[in-house]
Short mmCIF file of C-alpha atoms in Angstrom, two decimals:
data_model
loop_
_atom_site.label_atom_id
_atom_site.label_comp_id
_atom_site.label_asym_id
_atom_site.label_seq_id
_atom_site.Cartn_x
_atom_site.Cartn_y
_atom_site.Cartn_z
CA UNK A 231 20.27 0.72 -17.86
CA UNK A 232 20.47 3.48 -14.94
CA UNK A 233 17.66 6.06 -14.45
CA UNK A 234 17.68 9.09 -15.89
CA UNK A 235 17.17 12.44 -13.74
CA UNK A 236 13.79 14.47 -14.70
CA UNK A 237 15.30 18.45 -13.25
CA UNK A 238 14.17 20.61 -16.42
CA UNK A 239 11.04 21.57 -18.20
CA UNK A 240 11.63 20.67 -21.18
CA UNK A 241 12.81 16.84 -19.05
CA UNK A 242 8.64 16.86 -16.74
CA UNK A 243 7.69 18.15 -20.11
CA UNK A 244 8.14 15.09 -22.41
CA UNK A 245 7.44 12.66 -18.92
CA UNK A 246 3.96 13.92 -19.24
CA UNK A 247 3.48 14.05 -22.80
CA UNK A 248 4.76 9.86 -22.69
CA UNK A 249 1.77 9.08 -20.52
CA UNK A 250 -2.35 8.54 -20.42
CA UNK A 251 -1.83 6.75 -16.24
CA UNK A 252 0.28 7.52 -13.72
CA UNK A 253 -0.36 5.13 -10.35
CA UNK A 254 1.16 7.30 -6.94
CA UNK A 255 1.99 5.58 -4.06
CA UNK A 256 0.58 8.41 -1.33
CA UNK A 257 2.93 8.16 2.09
CA UNK A 258 6.48 9.41 0.94
CA UNK A 259 4.88 10.81 -2.91
CA UNK A 260 1.79 12.01 -1.84
CA UNK A 261 2.28 13.34 1.83
CA UNK A 262 4.34 12.55 5.19
CA UNK A 263 2.55 11.68 7.84
CA UNK A 264 -0.11 13.64 7.78
CA UNK A 265 1.60 16.57 5.87
CA UNK A 266 0.78 17.38 1.91
CA UNK A 267 4.23 17.21 -0.27
CA UNK A 268 4.70 20.78 -1.95
CA UNK A 269 3.55 21.81 -4.95
CA UNK A 270 1.71 18.14 -4.77
CA UNK A 271 -1.87 19.58 -4.96
CA UNK A 272 -1.06 21.51 -7.60
CA UNK A 273 0.87 19.05 -9.49
CA UNK A 274 -2.10 16.64 -9.46
CA UNK A 275 -4.94 19.38 -10.96
CA UNK A 276 -2.50 19.88 -13.54
CA UNK A 277 -1.99 16.78 -14.85
CA UNK A 278 -6.16 16.17 -14.12
CA UNK A 279 -6.31 19.13 -17.13
CA UNK A 280 -3.88 17.92 -19.06
CA UNK A 281 -7.01 14.76 -19.54
CA UNK A 282 -4.25 11.82 -17.65
CA UNK A 283 -6.17 9.18 -15.37
CA UNK A 284 -4.67 8.91 -11.47
CA UNK A 285 -4.90 5.94 -9.55
CA UNK A 286 -3.47 5.56 -6.27
CA UNK A 287 -1.72 2.65 -5.04
CA UNK A 288 -1.14 2.17 -1.31
CA UNK A 289 -0.01 -0.24 1.15
CA UNK A 290 -1.58 1.38 3.88
CA UNK A 291 -4.34 -1.18 5.32
CA UNK A 292 -4.92 1.31 8.16
CA UNK A 293 -7.44 4.12 6.09
CA UNK A 294 -10.02 2.64 4.36
CA UNK A 295 -10.72 4.03 0.64
CA UNK A 296 -13.41 6.35 1.98
CA UNK A 297 -11.45 7.71 4.64
CA UNK A 298 -8.72 7.87 2.30
CA UNK A 299 -10.99 10.44 -0.40
CA UNK A 300 -11.83 12.22 3.15
CA UNK A 301 -7.20 12.56 4.43
CA UNK A 302 -7.01 13.89 0.34
CA UNK A 303 -9.26 16.40 0.13
CA UNK A 304 -7.83 17.70 4.13
CA UNK A 305 -4.65 17.93 2.66
CA UNK A 306 -6.58 19.73 -0.65
CA UNK A 307 -6.79 17.66 -3.20
CA UNK A 308 -9.33 15.41 -4.76
CA UNK A 309 -9.62 12.12 -4.81
CA UNK A 310 -12.48 9.43 -6.20
CA UNK A 311 -12.68 5.77 -3.52
CA UNK A 312 -12.91 4.61 -7.36
CA UNK A 313 -8.87 5.66 -8.24
CA UNK A 314 -7.78 4.43 -4.58
CA UNK A 315 -6.94 0.83 -4.42
CA UNK A 316 -4.79 0.06 -1.38
CA UNK A 317 -4.01 -2.92 -0.14
CA UNK A 318 -6.86 -3.44 2.76
CA UNK A 319 -9.09 -3.24 -0.43
CA UNK A 320 -6.70 -5.16 -2.47
CA UNK A 321 -7.51 -8.66 0.79
CA UNK A 322 -10.94 -7.86 0.65
CA UNK A 323 -11.19 -8.73 -3.18
CA UNK A 324 -9.30 -11.50 -2.81
CA UNK A 325 -10.78 -13.05 -0.32
CA UNK A 326 -14.34 -12.55 -2.23
CA UNK A 327 -13.69 -13.27 -5.49
CA UNK A 328 -10.54 -15.55 -5.26
CA UNK A 329 -11.20 -17.85 -2.09
CA UNK A 330 -14.79 -17.99 -1.81
CA UNK A 331 -14.80 -17.01 1.88
CA UNK A 332 -17.80 -19.32 3.34
CA UNK A 333 -20.15 -16.52 4.57
CA UNK A 334 -19.81 -18.25 8.09
CA UNK A 335 -15.99 -17.70 8.47
CA UNK A 336 -14.96 -14.52 9.63
CA UNK A 337 -11.56 -12.81 9.43
CA UNK A 338 -9.20 -12.34 12.91
CA UNK A 339 -7.68 -8.85 11.83
CA UNK A 340 -4.74 -7.54 13.64
CA UNK A 341 -4.60 -4.17 11.55
CA UNK A 342 -6.61 -0.81 12.26
CA UNK A 343 -10.19 0.22 10.93
CA UNK A 344 -9.61 -0.09 7.25
CA UNK A 345 -9.11 -3.62 6.89
CA UNK A 346 -12.11 -4.70 8.55
CA UNK A 347 -14.03 -2.31 7.10
CA UNK A 348 -12.98 -2.80 3.58
CA UNK A 349 -13.45 -7.04 4.50
CA UNK A 350 -16.72 -5.35 5.68
CA UNK A 351 -17.74 -3.78 3.37
CA UNK A 352 -17.47 -6.64 0.67
CA UNK A 353 -19.59 -8.87 3.51
CA UNK A 354 -17.15 -11.05 6.02
CA UNK A 355 -17.60 -10.61 9.20
CA UNK A 356 -14.11 -9.70 11.03
CA UNK A 357 -12.60 -10.33 15.31
CA UNK A 358 -9.79 -8.74 17.05
CA UNK A 359 -10.97 -5.31 17.35
CA UNK A 360 -11.94 -6.01 20.81
CA UNK A 361 -8.66 -7.86 22.22
CA UNK A 362 -7.34 -4.74 24.33
CA UNK A 363 -7.69 -6.63 28.03
CA UNK A 364 -3.98 -7.33 29.61
CA UNK A 365 -2.81 -10.71 29.34
CA UNK A 366 -0.54 -12.49 31.19
CA UNK A 367 1.50 -15.68 31.53
CA UNK A 368 -1.25 -16.64 34.36
CA UNK A 369 -4.00 -15.66 31.49
CA UNK A 370 -2.12 -17.12 29.04
CA UNK A 371 -4.49 -19.83 28.44
CA UNK A 372 -7.67 -18.79 27.52
CA UNK A 373 -6.69 -17.29 24.26
CA UNK A 374 -8.37 -20.48 22.33
CA UNK A 375 -8.65 -20.86 18.88
CA UNK A 376 -12.12 -20.38 17.47
CA UNK A 377 -14.17 -22.89 14.40
CA UNK A 378 -14.92 -19.30 13.26
CA UNK A 379 -11.86 -18.52 12.12
CA UNK A 380 -11.29 -18.88 8.32
CA UNK A 381 -8.68 -16.39 7.84
CA UNK A 382 -5.74 -13.86 9.85
CA UNK A 383 -5.51 -10.64 8.02
CA UNK A 384 -2.41 -9.15 9.25
CA UNK A 385 -1.37 -4.87 8.42
CA UNK A 386 -0.04 -2.11 10.14
CA UNK A 387 -1.15 -2.65 13.89
CA UNK A 388 -0.36 0.65 16.21
CA UNK A 389 -1.83 -0.86 18.79
CA UNK A 390 -0.30 -4.30 18.53
CA UNK A 391 -0.65 -6.43 21.80
CA UNK A 392 0.52 -9.82 22.53
CA UNK A 393 -2.99 -10.61 23.26
CA UNK A 394 -3.26 -9.67 19.24
CA UNK A 395 -0.28 -12.49 18.67
CA UNK A 396 -0.91 -15.35 20.38
CA UNK A 397 -4.76 -15.33 19.28
CA UNK A 398 -3.70 -14.60 16.20
CA UNK A 399 -0.59 -17.60 16.08
CA UNK A 400 -3.60 -20.88 18.34
CA UNK A 401 -6.01 -19.96 15.37
CA UNK A 402 -2.98 -20.31 12.27
CA UNK A 403 -1.17 -23.38 14.28
CA UNK A 404 -4.04 -25.13 15.73
CA UNK A 405 -5.97 -24.97 12.14
CA UNK A 406 -4.00 -25.87 8.96
CA UNK A 407 -7.66 -24.61 6.68
CA UNK A 408 -7.19 -20.95 8.24
CA UNK A 409 -5.53 -18.82 5.77
CA UNK A 410 -2.24 -16.56 6.34
CA UNK A 411 -2.65 -13.23 4.44
CA UNK A 412 -0.65 -10.40 5.12
CA UNK A 413 -1.88 -6.64 3.32
CA UNK A 414 2.05 -5.54 2.70
CA UNK A 415 4.76 -6.90 3.99
CA UNK A 416 6.92 -3.02 4.44
CA UNK A 417 9.96 -3.69 6.25
CA UNK A 418 9.28 0.28 7.40
CA UNK A 419 7.02 3.17 7.30
CA UNK A 420 7.91 6.98 6.18
CA UNK A 421 5.64 9.16 8.76
CA UNK A 422 6.38 12.20 9.84
CA UNK A 423 10.77 13.02 10.67
CA UNK A 424 11.86 9.79 10.81
CA UNK A 425 11.62 6.03 8.98
CA UNK A 426 9.86 3.21 12.07
CA UNK A 427 8.85 0.00 12.09
CA UNK A 428 6.64 -1.48 8.87
CA UNK A 429 4.34 -4.27 8.56
CA UNK A 430 7.28 -6.03 7.51
CA UNK A 431 8.68 -6.02 11.22
CA UNK A 432 5.73 -6.14 12.78
CA UNK A 433 4.82 -9.97 10.58
CA UNK A 434 8.06 -11.52 11.29
CA UNK A 435 6.48 -12.21 15.03
CA UNK A 436 4.17 -14.00 14.21
CA UNK A 437 6.15 -15.94 10.81
CA UNK A 438 8.40 -16.82 13.21
CA UNK A 439 6.63 -18.68 16.21
CA UNK A 440 3.86 -20.19 13.39
CA UNK A 441 6.33 -21.55 10.51
CA UNK A 442 3.54 -20.15 7.95
CA UNK A 443 4.22 -18.00 4.68
CA UNK A 444 1.71 -15.40 4.29
CA UNK A 445 0.48 -14.36 1.59
CA UNK A 446 1.08 -10.71 0.52
CA UNK A 447 -1.52 -8.65 -0.95
CA UNK A 448 0.78 -6.00 -1.29
CA UNK A 449 3.34 -3.68 -3.46
CA UNK A 450 5.00 -5.39 -5.43
CA UNK A 451 3.31 -8.97 -5.02
CA UNK A 452 1.31 -10.46 -7.99
CA UNK A 453 -1.90 -11.00 -5.92
CA UNK A 454 -2.17 -6.47 -6.19
CA UNK A 455 -0.72 -6.56 -9.50
CA UNK A 456 -2.80 -8.97 -11.01
CA UNK A 457 -6.39 -6.84 -9.30
CA UNK A 458 -4.57 -3.98 -10.24
CA UNK A 459 -4.31 -4.38 -14.40
CA UNK A 460 -7.71 -6.21 -14.54
CA UNK A 461 -9.46 -3.38 -12.74
CA UNK A 462 -7.72 -0.73 -14.63
CA UNK A 463 -7.83 -2.41 -17.74
CA UNK A 464 -3.51 -0.21 -18.00
CA UNK A 465 -1.84 -0.17 -21.46
CA UNK A 466 1.95 -0.77 -19.87
CA UNK A 467 3.43 1.02 -22.14
CA UNK A 468 1.62 4.53 -21.85
CA UNK A 469 1.74 3.96 -17.70
CA UNK A 470 3.96 5.51 -15.30
CA UNK A 471 4.45 4.49 -11.53
CA UNK A 472 5.47 7.07 -9.14
CA UNK A 473 6.82 5.90 -6.02
CA UNK A 474 9.37 6.31 -3.28
CA UNK A 475 9.80 2.84 -2.37
CA UNK A 476 12.33 1.04 -4.67
CA UNK A 477 11.78 -3.10 -2.70
CA UNK A 478 8.18 -1.70 -3.37
CA UNK A 479 6.74 0.91 -5.42
CA UNK A 480 9.48 0.84 -8.56
CA UNK A 481 9.76 -2.96 -8.87
CA UNK A 482 5.67 -3.50 -8.49
CA UNK A 483 5.93 -1.42 -12.09
CA UNK A 484 8.73 -3.41 -13.09
CA UNK A 485 6.62 -6.69 -12.54
CA UNK A 486 3.24 -5.19 -14.29
CA UNK A 487 5.83 -4.04 -17.41
CA UNK A 488 5.61 -0.12 -16.54
CA UNK A 489 7.55 2.77 -16.74
CA UNK A 490 8.82 3.66 -13.04
CA UNK A 491 9.17 7.04 -11.06
CA UNK A 492 10.91 7.43 -7.77
CA UNK A 493 10.98 10.39 -6.08
CA UNK A 494 12.93 11.45 -3.10
CA UNK A 495 10.65 12.69 -0.57
CA UNK A 496 10.00 9.43 1.21
CA UNK A 497 12.60 6.37 1.86
CA UNK A 498 14.98 5.96 -1.34
CA UNK A 499 17.49 8.94 -1.51
CA UNK A 500 19.80 9.54 -4.49
CA UNK A 501 22.61 7.20 -3.85
CA UNK A 502 19.96 4.18 -3.43
CA UNK A 503 18.08 4.91 -6.64
CA UNK A 504 21.58 4.75 -8.50
CA UNK A 505 22.89 1.51 -7.26
CA UNK A 506 22.82 -1.15 -9.94
CA UNK A 507 22.02 -3.88 -7.53
CA UNK A 508 18.98 -1.89 -7.08
CA UNK A 509 15.64 -2.49 -8.64
CA UNK A 510 16.30 -0.19 -11.58
CA UNK A 511 13.30 3.27 -12.03
CA UNK A 512 12.79 5.13 -15.24
CA UNK A 513 13.53 7.84 -13.78
CA UNK A 514 14.62 9.71 -10.78
CA UNK A 515 13.83 13.35 -9.32
CA UNK A 516 14.12 15.48 -5.76
CA UNK A 517 9.42 15.61 -6.03
CA UNK A 518 6.57 15.00 -7.57
CA UNK A 519 5.68 18.45 -7.68
CA UNK A 520 8.26 19.73 -8.89
CA UNK A 521 5.91 19.29 -11.62
CA UNK A 522 4.07 21.66 -10.48
CA UNK A 523 6.74 23.89 -13.06
CA UNK A 524 4.16 23.21 -15.71
CA UNK A 525 0.84 24.04 -14.50
CA UNK A 526 2.92 27.77 -14.78
#
C-alpha cells in the first residue's frame, strides 16, 4: 500500500490521536547538523502536552546520551537521558549484557567520544583514542595486535586515519576471537547543506581488508530493535517511528511492526518515498514541524 500524505490539519489530528508513543530519528528529522528544523521544538512540546511518550532513536554514535541531552537543550528542546537510545548505547548494552564482555578486555574504538563514554559508563575500557601519530610504510611494522583487545567497535569518526584502520585490521585478522561490531552502517550522513559519507561508507574499508562481517547494532538491524522493544515495552499498534531514511528508519519501524512516518527534511525525497521498490512508509509529510499547527 502506498504511503499516505499528511497535509491538512485533520490529517495531523487523526495521526497524533492514533498513537501513544513516537520514536524519532534525530539527524534530518529534529535537526540538520546543528540547526533545528523549523517548528520542531513546538511540535515536540505539543506532543508532550498531549501525554505522548517520546523516544529518540539515533544511529549517530558520535554523541553520548548525556551530550544529546545538552544538544537538545542548546537547541531549545527538552529530553531526558532515558528517552534517548543511540547506536553507541545499544553497543555498550550488547557487550555488557549479551556478550558478557570480559573485564580484562578492552574495546578498540574507531569513533568519537560518544562511543567511548557509553562503553566506559558500563565498565568497558577503551583504547584507540590516542592513535593520532603519523604513519608511513617505514613505521607500519610498529602496528601490532594487542592481546588486551577483545572487540573492535566502529562508528562515525571524523578524524579517521590509516593508523586507526591498521590497528583495527591487525586485531581483527590476528585474533579470531576479537569481536567486530559496527554501531551502524548508514551509507550517508545528512549535515549542513549536503549529504556526506556515513559510517557504512567508511566501514567498507575494514570489511574488505579483513574479509570479516561486523555485527551491526543500529537501525534497521535486529540487535537495536530488540533492545528498544525490551527497554520500552512498546505496544506496536500504538507506536509510530518517524524518520528521514527509508533504508534505516522506515525499515526499522517495519521490522518492529510499528507504523512509520517519513519526513522530507533529510535524506528521502518524495520520489523515493513513493517508489514501489522502497520500504513502504505508512505516512509521509514534508516536515515534522508541520504538526506545530495543532498547537495553535
